[in-house]
Coordinates of C-alpha atoms in Angstrom, one line a residue:
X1015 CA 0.0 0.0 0.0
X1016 CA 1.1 3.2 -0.7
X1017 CA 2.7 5.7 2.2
X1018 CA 1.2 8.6 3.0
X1019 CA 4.5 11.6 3.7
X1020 CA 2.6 14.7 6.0
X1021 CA 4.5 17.7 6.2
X1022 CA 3.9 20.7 8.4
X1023 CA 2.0 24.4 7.6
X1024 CA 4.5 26.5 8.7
X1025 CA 2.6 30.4 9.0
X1026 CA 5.8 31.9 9.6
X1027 CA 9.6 31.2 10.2
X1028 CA 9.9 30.6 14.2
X1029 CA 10.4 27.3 15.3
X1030 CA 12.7 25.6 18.1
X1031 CA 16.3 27.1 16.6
X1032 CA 15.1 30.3 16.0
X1033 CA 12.6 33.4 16.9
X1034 CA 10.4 34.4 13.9
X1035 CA 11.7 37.4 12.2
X1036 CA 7.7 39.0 11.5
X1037 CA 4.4 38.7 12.0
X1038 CA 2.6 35.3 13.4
X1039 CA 1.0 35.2 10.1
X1040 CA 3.2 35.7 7.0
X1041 CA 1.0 35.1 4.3
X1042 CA 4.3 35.1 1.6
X1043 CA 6.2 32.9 3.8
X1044 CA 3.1 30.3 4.7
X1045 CA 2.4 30.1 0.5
X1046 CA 6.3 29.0 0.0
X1047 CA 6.6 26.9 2.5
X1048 CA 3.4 24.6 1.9
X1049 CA 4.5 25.4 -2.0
X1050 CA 7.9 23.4 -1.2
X1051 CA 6.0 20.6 0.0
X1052 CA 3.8 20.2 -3.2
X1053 CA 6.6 20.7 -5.3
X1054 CA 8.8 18.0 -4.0
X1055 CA 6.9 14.7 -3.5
X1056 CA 5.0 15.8 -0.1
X1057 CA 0.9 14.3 0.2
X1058 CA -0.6 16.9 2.9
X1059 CA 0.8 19.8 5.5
X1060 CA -0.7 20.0 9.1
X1061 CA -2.4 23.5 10.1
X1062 CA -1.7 23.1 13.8
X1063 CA -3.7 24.6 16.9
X1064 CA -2.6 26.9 20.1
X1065 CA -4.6 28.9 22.5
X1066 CA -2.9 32.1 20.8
X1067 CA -2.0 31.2 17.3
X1068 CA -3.7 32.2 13.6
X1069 CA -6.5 30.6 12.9
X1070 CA -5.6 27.3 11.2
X1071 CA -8.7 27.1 9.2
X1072 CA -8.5 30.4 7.4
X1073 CA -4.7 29.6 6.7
X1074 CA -5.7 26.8 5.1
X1075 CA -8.4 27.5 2.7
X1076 CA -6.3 30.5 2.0
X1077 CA -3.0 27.7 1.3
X1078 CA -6.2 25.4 -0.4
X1079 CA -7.0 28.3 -2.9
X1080 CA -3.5 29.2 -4.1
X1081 CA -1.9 25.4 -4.8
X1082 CA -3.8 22.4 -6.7
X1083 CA -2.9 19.4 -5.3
X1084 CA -1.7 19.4 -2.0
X1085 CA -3.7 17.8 0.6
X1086 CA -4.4 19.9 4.1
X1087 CA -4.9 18.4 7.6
X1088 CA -6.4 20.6 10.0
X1089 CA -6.0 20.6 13.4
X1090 CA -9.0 21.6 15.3
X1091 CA -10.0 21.6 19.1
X1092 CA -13.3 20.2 20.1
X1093 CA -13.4 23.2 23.4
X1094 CA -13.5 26.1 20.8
X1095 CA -16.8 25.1 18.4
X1096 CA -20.0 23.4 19.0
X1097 CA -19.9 20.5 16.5
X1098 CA -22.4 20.6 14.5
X1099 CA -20.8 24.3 13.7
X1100 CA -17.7 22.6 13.2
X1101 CA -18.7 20.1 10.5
X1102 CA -19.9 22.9 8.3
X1103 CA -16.9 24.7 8.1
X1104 CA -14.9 21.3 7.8
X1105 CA -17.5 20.8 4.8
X1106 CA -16.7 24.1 3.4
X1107 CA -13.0 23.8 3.4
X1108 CA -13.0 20.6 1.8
X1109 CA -15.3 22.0 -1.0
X1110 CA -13.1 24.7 -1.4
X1111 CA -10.0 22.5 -1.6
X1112 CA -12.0 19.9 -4.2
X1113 CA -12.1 17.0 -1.2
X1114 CA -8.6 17.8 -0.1
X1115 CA -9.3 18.0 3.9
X1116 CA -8.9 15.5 6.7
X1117 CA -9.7 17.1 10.4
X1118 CA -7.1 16.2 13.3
X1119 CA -9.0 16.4 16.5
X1120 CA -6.9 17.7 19.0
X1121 CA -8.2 16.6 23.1
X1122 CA -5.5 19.2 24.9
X1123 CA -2.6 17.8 26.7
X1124 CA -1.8 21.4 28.3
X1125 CA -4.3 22.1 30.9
X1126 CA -2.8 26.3 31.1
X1127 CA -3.6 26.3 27.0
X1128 CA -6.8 24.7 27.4
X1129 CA -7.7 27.5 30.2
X1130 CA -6.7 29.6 28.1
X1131 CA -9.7 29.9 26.2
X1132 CA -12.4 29.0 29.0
X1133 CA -12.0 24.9 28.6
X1134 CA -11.6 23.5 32.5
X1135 CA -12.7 20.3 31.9
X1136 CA -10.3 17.2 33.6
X1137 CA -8.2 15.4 31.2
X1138 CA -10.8 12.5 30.8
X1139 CA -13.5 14.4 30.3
X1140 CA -12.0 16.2 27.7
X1141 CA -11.3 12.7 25.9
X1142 CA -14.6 11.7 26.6
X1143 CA -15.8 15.1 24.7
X1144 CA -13.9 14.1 22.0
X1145 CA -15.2 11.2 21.4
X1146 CA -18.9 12.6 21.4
X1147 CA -17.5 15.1 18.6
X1148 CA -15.4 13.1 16.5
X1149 CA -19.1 11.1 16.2
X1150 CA -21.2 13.9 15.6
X1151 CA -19.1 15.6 13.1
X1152 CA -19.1 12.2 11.3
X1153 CA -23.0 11.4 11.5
X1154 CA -23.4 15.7 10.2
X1155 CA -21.1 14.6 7.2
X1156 CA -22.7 11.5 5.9
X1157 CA -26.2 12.5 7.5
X1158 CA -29.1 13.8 4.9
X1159 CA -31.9 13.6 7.0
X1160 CA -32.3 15.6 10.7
X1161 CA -30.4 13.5 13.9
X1162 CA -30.5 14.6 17.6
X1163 CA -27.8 13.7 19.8
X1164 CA -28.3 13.4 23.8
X1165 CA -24.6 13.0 25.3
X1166 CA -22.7 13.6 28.5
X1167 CA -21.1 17.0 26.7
X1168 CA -23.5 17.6 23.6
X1169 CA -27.2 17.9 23.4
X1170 CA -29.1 18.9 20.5
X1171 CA -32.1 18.3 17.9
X1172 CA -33.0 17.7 14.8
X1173 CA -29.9 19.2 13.5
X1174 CA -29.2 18.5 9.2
X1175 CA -26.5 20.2 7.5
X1176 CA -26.8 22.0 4.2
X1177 CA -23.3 21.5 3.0
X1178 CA -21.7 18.4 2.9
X1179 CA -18.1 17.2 2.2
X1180 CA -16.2 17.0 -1.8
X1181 CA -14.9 13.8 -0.5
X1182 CA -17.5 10.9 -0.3
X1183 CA -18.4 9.3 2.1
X1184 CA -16.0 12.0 4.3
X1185 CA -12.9 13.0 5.4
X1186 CA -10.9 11.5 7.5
X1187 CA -10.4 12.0 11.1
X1188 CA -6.8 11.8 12.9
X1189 CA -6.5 11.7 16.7
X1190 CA -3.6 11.4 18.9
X1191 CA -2.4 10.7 22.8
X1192 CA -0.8 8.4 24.8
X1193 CA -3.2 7.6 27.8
X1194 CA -5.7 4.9 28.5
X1195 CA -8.4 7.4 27.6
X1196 CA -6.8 8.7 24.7
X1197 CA -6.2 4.7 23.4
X1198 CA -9.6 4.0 24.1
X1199 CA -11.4 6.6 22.6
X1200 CA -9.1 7.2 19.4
X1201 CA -9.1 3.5 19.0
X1202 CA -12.4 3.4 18.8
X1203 CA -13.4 6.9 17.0
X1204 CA -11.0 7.6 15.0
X1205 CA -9.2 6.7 11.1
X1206 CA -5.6 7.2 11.6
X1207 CA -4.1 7.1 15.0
X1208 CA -1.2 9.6 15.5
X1209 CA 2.1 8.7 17.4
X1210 CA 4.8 10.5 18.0
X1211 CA 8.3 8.9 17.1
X1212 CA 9.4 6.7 19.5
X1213 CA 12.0 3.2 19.3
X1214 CA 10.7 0.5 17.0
X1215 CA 10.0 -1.5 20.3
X1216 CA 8.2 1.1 21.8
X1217 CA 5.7 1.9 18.8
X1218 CA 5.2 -1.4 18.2
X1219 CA 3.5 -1.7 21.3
X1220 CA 1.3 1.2 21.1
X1221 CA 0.4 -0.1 17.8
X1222 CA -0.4 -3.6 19.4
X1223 CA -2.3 -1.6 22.0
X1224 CA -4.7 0.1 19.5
X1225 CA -5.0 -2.4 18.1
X1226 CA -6.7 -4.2 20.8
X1227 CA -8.8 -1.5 21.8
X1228 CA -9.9 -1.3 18.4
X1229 CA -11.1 -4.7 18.2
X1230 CA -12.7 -4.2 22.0
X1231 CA -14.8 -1.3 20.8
X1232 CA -16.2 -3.8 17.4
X1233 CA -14.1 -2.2 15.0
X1234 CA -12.9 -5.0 12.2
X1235 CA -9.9 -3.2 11.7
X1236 CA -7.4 -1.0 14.0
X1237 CA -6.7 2.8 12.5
X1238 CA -4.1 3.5 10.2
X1239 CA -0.7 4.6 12.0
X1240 CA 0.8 7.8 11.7
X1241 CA 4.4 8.5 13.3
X1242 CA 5.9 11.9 13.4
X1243 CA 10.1 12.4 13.3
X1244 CA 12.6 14.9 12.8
X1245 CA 14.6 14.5 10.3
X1246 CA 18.5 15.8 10.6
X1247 CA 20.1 14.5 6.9
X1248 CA 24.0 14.7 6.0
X1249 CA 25.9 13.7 2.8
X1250 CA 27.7 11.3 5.6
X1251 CA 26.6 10.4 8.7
X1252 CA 29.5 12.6 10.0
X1253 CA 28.0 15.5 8.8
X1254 CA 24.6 14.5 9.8
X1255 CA 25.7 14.2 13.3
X1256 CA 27.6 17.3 13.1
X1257 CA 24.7 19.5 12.2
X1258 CA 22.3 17.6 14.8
X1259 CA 24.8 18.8 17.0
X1260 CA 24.6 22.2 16.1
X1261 CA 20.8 22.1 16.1
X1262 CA 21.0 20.3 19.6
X1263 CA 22.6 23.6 20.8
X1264 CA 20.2 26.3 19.2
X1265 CA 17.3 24.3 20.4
X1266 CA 18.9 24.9 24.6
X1267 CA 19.9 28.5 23.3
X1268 CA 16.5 29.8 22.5
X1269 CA 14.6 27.6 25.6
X1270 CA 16.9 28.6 27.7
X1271 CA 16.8 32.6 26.7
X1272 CA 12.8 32.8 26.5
X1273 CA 9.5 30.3 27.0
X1274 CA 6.0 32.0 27.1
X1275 CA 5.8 32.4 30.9
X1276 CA 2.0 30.3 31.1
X1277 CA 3.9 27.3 29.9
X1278 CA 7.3 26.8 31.6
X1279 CA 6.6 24.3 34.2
X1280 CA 5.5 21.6 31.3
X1281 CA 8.8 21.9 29.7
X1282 CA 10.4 19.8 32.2
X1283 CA 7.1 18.1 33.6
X1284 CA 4.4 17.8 30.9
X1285 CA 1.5 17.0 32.1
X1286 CA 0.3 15.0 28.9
X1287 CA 1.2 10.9 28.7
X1288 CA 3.0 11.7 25.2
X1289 CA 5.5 13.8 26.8
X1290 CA 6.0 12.1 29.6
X1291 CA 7.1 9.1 27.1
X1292 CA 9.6 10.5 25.2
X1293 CA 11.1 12.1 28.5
X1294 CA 10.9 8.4 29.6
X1295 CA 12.5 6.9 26.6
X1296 CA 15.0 10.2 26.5
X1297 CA 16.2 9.0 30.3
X1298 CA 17.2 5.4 29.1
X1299 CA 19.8 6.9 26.0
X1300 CA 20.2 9.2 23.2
X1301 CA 20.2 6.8 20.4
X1302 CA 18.1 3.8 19.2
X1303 CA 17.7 1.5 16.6
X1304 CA 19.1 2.6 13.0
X1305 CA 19.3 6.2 13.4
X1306 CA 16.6 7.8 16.5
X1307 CA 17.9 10.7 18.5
X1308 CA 16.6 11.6 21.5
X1309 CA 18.5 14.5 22.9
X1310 CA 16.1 16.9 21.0
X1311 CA 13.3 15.9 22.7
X1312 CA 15.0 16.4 26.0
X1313 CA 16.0 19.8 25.3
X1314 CA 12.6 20.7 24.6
X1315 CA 10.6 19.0 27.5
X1316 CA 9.2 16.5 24.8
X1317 CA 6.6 19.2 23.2
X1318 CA 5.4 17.8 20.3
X1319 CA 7.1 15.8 17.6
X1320 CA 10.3 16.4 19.0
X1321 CA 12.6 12.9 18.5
X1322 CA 14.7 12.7 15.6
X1323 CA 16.1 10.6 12.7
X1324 CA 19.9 11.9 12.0
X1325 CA 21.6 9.9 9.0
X1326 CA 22.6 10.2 5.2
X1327 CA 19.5 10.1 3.2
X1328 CA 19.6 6.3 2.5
X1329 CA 20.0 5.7 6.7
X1330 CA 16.5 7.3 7.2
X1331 CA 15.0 6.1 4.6
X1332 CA 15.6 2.7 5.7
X1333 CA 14.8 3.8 9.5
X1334 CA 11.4 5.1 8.4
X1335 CA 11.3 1.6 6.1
X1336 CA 11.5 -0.1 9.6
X1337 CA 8.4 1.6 10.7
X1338 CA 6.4 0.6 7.7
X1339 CA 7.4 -2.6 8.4
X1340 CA 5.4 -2.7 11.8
X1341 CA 2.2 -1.2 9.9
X1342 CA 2.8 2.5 10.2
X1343 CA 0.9 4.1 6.9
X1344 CA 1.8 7.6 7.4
X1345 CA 5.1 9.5 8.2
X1346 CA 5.2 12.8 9.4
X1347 CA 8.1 15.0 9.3
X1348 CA 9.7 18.1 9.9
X1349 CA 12.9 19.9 9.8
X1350 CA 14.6 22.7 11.6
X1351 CA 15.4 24.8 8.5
X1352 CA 11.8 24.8 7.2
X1353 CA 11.7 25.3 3.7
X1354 CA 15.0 23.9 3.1
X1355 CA 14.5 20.7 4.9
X1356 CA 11.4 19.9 3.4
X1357 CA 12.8 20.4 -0.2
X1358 CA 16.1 18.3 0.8
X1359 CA 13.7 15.5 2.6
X1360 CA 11.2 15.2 -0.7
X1361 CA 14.2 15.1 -3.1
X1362 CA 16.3 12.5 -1.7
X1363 CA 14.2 10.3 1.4
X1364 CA 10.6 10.2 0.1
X1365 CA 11.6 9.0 -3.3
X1366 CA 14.1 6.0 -2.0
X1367 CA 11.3 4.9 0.5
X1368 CA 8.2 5.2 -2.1
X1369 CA 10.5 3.2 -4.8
X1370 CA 11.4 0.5 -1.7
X1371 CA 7.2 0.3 -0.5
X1372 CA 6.5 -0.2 -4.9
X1373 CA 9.1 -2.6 -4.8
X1374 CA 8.1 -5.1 -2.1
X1375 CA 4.0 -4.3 -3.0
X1376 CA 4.5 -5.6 -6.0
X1377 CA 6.5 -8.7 -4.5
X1378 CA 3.9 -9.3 -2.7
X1379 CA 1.0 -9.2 -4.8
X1380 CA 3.0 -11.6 -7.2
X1381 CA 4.0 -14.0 -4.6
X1382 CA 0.0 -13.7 -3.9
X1383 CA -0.8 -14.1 -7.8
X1384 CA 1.5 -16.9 -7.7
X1385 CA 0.1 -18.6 -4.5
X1386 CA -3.3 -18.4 -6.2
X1387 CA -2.5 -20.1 -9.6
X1388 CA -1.2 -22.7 -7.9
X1389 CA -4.2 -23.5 -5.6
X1390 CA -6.0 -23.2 -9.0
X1391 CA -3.8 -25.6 -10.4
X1392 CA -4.0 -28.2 -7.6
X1393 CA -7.6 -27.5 -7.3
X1394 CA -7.8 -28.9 -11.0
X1395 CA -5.8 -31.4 -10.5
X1396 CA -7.7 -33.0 -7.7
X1397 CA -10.9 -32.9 -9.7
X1398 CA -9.7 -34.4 -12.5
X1399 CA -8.5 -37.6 -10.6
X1400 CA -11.7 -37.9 -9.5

């Protein structure tokens, strides 16, 4: 099966290394960046979600009507629209982008952030919320005649939309987390399951875990897998290392010059379960498997997608081929120099790891072809020495 490569919307050029040099939304600087992405090999860039950011929405219908094929996944927070409100504007954007949307649905690991904008529910009832809205937004998609809905968090009646989704029979919903409720509910709920990059060992038994939880809700089949890294790539692994190094030290530069004053007790004790892994993992070594890296994640209080894969080109490719290999279906990846990583990451990773998923597809469905003929063939043979 084909893999899916997510980038990232970037709205302007601050990130861990260094402080943006304008406004929180440059609109010439968001249109080159998600343009680099469409230009070199990327499927879909994530709009992402704070308490005090642009809103991701508008920056994506406006990235939806300047590029043609670039698909958009757009994180949205179930404390900040009732959603049946939601659904219509999900509905819209994806008829503006010609069925190019899928919706991540973000719970809130940050209880100061979710404060922020009048949401005071406990962790689990905010996952429990989410799961009421991930199926409400659904049924207003796919729904044609009036539906009521009488939940724990939503109540309503005979609510029908008038616009429905390009893409038929919907979009598709992401969710991500770490914690039995999260597992539970985005197991259950939810199309792709997001992870953040973590050892082989360790994803594999998240996987496993959804899995479960999946089948324990009366699902048939488990989410598909998405795992977010950052890729650090050299012309040798000398140089790789050398310039994850160098990153390494602007990441502690900037956190340790200036962090928005709301949020500096979760950069060394992050309150989601997410965090709180890659801390974990961060405490038992730097590196694992072929090429993960776990200082960066340290430095930054593991916020976010914040482990990386350092290597030549062919190294991460084949690290990334590892995780295919346990069932992930979608990478997601980010550099440090924006734009420049994500051109240098669709020229020379995604090609040799689309080329190597063709490769052993189409081994597979001959060894399949092959495996059929010759039940065929031994079929036949037993009924003609009847």
């Amino acid at each position: 099966m084909p893999i899916e490569f997510l980038g990232i919307a970037g709205l302007n050029d601050g990130g861990e290394t260094q402080a943006r040099s304008g406004a929180s939304f440059d609109k010439d600087y968001t249109l080159r960046f998600a343009r680099a992405h469409e230009d070199h090999g990327w499927d879909r860039i994530l709009f992402a979600y704070h308490s005090g950011s642009p809103d991701p929405a508008t920056a994506a219908a406006f990235i939806a009507s300047k590029l043609d094929h670039l698909k958009i996944l757009l994180a949205h927070r179930p404390n900040v629209s009732y959603p049946t409100y939601a659904a219509k504007v999900f509905a819209t954007l994806d008829q503006i982008s010609d069925g190019r949307l899928n919706v991540h649905v973000i719970t809130g690991g940050s209880t100061a952030d979710q404060a922020a904008e009048g949401d005071f529910l406990t962790k689990d009832e905010r996952y429990a919320r989410t799961g009421e809205y991930i199926q409400i937004v659904k049924k207003a998609w796919t729904s044609r005649e009036p539906f009521s809905f009488d939940g724990a968090h939503y109540r309503f009646e005979n609510f029908v939309s008038d616009i429905w989704p390009a893409q038929q029979p919907r979009p598709q919903i992401s969710f991500g987390g770490s914690s039995e409720a999260a597992y539970r509910i985005g197991a259950a709920d939810a199309d792709i399951y997001a992870l953040w990059g973590e050892p082989l060992a360790n994803t594999a038994e998240q996987i496993e875990r959804i899995t479960v939880e999946a089948h324990a809700a009366g699902r048939a089949e488990r989410p598909r897998i998405q795992v977010a890294f950052r890729p650090i790539l050299g012309a040798t692994e000398e140089l790789a290392w050398k310039k994850a190094e160098e990153i390494l030290g602007k990441i502690e530069a900037r956190q340790a010059q200036a962090a928005p004053s709301s949020f500096v007790g979760e950069l060394r004790n992050p309150e989601n379960a997410g965090s709180q892994r890659l801390l974990s993992i961060a405490n038992q070594g730097d590196r694992f498997d072929r090429a993960l890296w776990t200082r960066p994640a340290a430095a930054s209080g593991g916020r976010g997608n914040s482990n990386a894969l350092v290597g030549t080109p062919e190294t991460v490719a084949a690290a990334l081929l590892d995780y295919i290999d346990l069932g992930v279906d979608i990478i997601s990846a980010r550099g440090y120099d924006f734009v420049n990583d994500t051109v240098d990451f669709g020229r020379y990773v995604i090609p040799l790891v689309r080329d190597e998923v063709a490769k052993r597809d189409a081994a597979a469905a001959a060894a399949s072809s092959k495996a059929s003929q010759s039940a065929s063939t031994r079929a036949e043979a037993s009924r003609d020495a009847a």
